[in-house]
PDB file of C-alpha atoms in Angstrom:
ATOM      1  CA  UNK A   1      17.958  -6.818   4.128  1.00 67.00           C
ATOM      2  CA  UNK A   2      21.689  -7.616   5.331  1.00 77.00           C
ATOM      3  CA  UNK A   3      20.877 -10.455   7.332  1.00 81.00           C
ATOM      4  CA  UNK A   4      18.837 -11.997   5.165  1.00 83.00           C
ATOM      5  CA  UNK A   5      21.124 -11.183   1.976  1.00 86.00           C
ATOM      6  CA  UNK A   6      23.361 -14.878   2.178  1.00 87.00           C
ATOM      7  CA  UNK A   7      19.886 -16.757   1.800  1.00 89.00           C
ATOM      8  CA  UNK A   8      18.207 -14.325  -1.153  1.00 90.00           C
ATOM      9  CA  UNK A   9      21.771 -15.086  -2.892  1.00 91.00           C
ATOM     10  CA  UNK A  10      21.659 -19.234  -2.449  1.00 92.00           C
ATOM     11  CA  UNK A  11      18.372 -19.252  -4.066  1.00 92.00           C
ATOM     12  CA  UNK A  12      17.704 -19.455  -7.528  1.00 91.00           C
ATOM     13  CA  UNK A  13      16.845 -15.932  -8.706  1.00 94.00           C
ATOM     14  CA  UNK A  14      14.923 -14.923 -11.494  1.00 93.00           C
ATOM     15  CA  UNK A  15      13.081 -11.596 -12.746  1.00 94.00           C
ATOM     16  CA  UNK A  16       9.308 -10.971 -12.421  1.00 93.00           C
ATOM     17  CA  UNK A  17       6.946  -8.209 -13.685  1.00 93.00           C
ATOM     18  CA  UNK A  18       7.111  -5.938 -16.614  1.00 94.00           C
ATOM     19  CA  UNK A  19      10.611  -4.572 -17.638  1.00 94.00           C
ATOM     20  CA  UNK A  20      11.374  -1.917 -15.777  1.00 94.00           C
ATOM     21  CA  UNK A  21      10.382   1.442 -17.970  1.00 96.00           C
ATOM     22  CA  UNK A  22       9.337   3.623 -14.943  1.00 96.00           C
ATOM     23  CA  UNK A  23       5.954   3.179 -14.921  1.00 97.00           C
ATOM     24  CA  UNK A  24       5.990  -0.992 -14.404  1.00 96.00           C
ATOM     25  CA  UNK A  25       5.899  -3.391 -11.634  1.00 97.00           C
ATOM     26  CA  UNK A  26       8.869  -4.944 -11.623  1.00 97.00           C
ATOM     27  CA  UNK A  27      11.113  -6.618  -9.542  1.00 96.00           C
ATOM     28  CA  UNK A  28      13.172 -10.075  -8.568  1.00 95.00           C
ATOM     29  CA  UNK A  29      12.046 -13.402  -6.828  1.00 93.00           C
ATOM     30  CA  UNK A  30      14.714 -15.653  -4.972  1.00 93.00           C
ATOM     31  CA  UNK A  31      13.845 -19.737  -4.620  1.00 90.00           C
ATOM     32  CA  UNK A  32      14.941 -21.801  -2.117  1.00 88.00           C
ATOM     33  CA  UNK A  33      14.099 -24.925  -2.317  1.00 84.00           C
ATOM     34  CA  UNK A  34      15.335 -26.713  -0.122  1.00 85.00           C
ATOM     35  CA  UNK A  35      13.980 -24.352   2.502  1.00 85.00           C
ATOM     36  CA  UNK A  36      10.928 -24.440   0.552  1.00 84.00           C
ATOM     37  CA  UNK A  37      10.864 -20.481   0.772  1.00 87.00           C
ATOM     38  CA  UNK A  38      10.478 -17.330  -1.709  1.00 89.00           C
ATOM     39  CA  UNK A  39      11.955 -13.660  -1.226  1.00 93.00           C
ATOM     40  CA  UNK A  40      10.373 -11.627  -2.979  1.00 94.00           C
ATOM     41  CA  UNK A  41      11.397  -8.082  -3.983  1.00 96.00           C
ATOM     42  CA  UNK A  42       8.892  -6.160  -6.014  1.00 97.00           C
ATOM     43  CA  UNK A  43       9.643  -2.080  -6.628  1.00 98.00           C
ATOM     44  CA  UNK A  44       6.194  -0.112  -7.993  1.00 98.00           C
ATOM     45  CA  UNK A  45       7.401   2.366 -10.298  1.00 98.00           C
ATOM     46  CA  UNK A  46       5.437   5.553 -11.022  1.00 97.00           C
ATOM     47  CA  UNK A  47       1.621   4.343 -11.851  1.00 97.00           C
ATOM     48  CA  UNK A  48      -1.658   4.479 -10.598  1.00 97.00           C
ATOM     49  CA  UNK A  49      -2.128   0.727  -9.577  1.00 97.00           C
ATOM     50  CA  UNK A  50      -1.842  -0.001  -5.859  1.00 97.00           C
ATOM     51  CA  UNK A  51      -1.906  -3.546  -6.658  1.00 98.00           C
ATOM     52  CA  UNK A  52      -0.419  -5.970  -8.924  1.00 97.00           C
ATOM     53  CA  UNK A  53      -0.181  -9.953  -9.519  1.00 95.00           C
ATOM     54  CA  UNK A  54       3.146 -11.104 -10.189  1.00 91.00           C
ATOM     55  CA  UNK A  55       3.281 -14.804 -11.560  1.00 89.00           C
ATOM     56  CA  UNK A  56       6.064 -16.630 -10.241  1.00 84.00           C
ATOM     57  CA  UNK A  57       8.063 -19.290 -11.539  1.00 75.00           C
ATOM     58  CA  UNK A  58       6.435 -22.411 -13.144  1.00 68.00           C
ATOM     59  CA  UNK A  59       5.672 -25.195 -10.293  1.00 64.00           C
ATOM     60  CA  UNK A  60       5.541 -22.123  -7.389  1.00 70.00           C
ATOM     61  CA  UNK A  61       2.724 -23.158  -5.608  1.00 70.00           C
ATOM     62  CA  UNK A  62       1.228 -22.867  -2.005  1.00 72.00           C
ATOM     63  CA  UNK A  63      -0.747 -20.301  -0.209  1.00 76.00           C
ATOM     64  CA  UNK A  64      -0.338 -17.665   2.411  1.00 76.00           C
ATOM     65  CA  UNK A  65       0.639 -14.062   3.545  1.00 82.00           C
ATOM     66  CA  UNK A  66       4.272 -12.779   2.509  1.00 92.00           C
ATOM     67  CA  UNK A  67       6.099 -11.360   5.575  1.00 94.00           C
ATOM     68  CA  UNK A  68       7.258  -7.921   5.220  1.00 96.00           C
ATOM     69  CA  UNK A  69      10.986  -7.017   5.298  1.00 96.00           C
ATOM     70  CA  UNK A  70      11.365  -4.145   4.386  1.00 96.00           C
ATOM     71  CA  UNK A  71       9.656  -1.157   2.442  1.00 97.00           C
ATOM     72  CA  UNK A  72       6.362  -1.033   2.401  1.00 97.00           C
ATOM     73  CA  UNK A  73       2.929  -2.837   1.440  1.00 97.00           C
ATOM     74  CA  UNK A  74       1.779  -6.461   2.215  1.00 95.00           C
ATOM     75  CA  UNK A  75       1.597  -9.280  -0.287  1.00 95.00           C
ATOM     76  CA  UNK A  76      -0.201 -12.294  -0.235  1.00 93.00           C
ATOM     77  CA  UNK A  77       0.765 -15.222  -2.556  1.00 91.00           C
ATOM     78  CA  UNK A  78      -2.132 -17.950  -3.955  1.00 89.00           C
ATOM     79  CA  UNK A  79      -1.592 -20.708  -6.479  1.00 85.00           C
ATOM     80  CA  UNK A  80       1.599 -19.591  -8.287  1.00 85.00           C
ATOM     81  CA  UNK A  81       1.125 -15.869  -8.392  1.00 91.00           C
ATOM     82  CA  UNK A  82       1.210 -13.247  -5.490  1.00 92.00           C
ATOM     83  CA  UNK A  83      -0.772 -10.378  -5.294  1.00 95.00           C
ATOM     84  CA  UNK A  84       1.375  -7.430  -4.199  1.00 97.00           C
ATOM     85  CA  UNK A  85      -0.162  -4.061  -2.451  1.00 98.00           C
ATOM     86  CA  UNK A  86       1.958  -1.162  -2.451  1.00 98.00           C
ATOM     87  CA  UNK A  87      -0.139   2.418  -1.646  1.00 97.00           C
ATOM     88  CA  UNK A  88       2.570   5.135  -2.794  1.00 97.00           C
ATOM     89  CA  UNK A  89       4.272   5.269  -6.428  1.00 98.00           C
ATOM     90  CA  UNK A  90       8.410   4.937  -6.684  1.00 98.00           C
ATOM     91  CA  UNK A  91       8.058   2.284  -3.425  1.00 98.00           C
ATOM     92  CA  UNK A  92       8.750  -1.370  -2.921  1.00 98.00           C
ATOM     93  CA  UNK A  93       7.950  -4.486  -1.351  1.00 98.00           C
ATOM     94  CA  UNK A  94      11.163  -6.373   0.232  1.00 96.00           C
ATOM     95  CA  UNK A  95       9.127  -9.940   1.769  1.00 95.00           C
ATOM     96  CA  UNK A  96       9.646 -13.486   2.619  1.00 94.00           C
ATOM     97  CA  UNK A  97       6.737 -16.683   1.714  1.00 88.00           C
ATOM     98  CA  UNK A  98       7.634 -20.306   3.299  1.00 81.00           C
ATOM     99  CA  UNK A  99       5.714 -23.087   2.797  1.00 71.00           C
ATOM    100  CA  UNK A 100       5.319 -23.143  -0.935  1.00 76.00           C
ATOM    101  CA  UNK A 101       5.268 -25.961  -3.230  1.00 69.00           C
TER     102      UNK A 101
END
């Protein structure tokens, strides 16, 4: 995550998911527009969903896969919202998305 830490921080950052209670998705999303590129960190605390859709910000659009980082999982992000696989509980997603709107 080190080398990639000075562009997550010029973005505009914002939370996404539930509030973390321990048993959420949760996590943070960092836009750059200029760059026209979303990272996108995303922890799955301890539930039985492999899956969740986290809506990003208003007027996020575009479509594609999310690279993977770091951590585990694959994400793939459609229309505003991106659809986040993670197989084990207390895990997270660490992921990059160019291209969006």
């Amino acid at each position: 995550w080190k080398q990639h830490r000075e562009k997550v921080f010029r973005g505009n950052i914002y939370p996404v998911g539930a509030e973390p209670d321990g048993k959420n998705w949760t996590g943070f999303v960092s836009r750059i527009e200029a760059e026209r590129t979303v990272y996108l960190l995303v922890f799955r605390e301890l539930n039985d969903r492999q899956t969740a859709e986290i809506v990003l910000q208003e007027g996020v659009g575009g479509r594609g896969s999310v690279e993977l980082l770091a951590g585990e999982g694959d994400a793939v992000l459609e229309d505003g919202v991106v659809r986040v696989t993670i197989p084990s509980p207390l895990r997270f997603f660490f992921g990059k998305c160019g291209n969006i709107s």
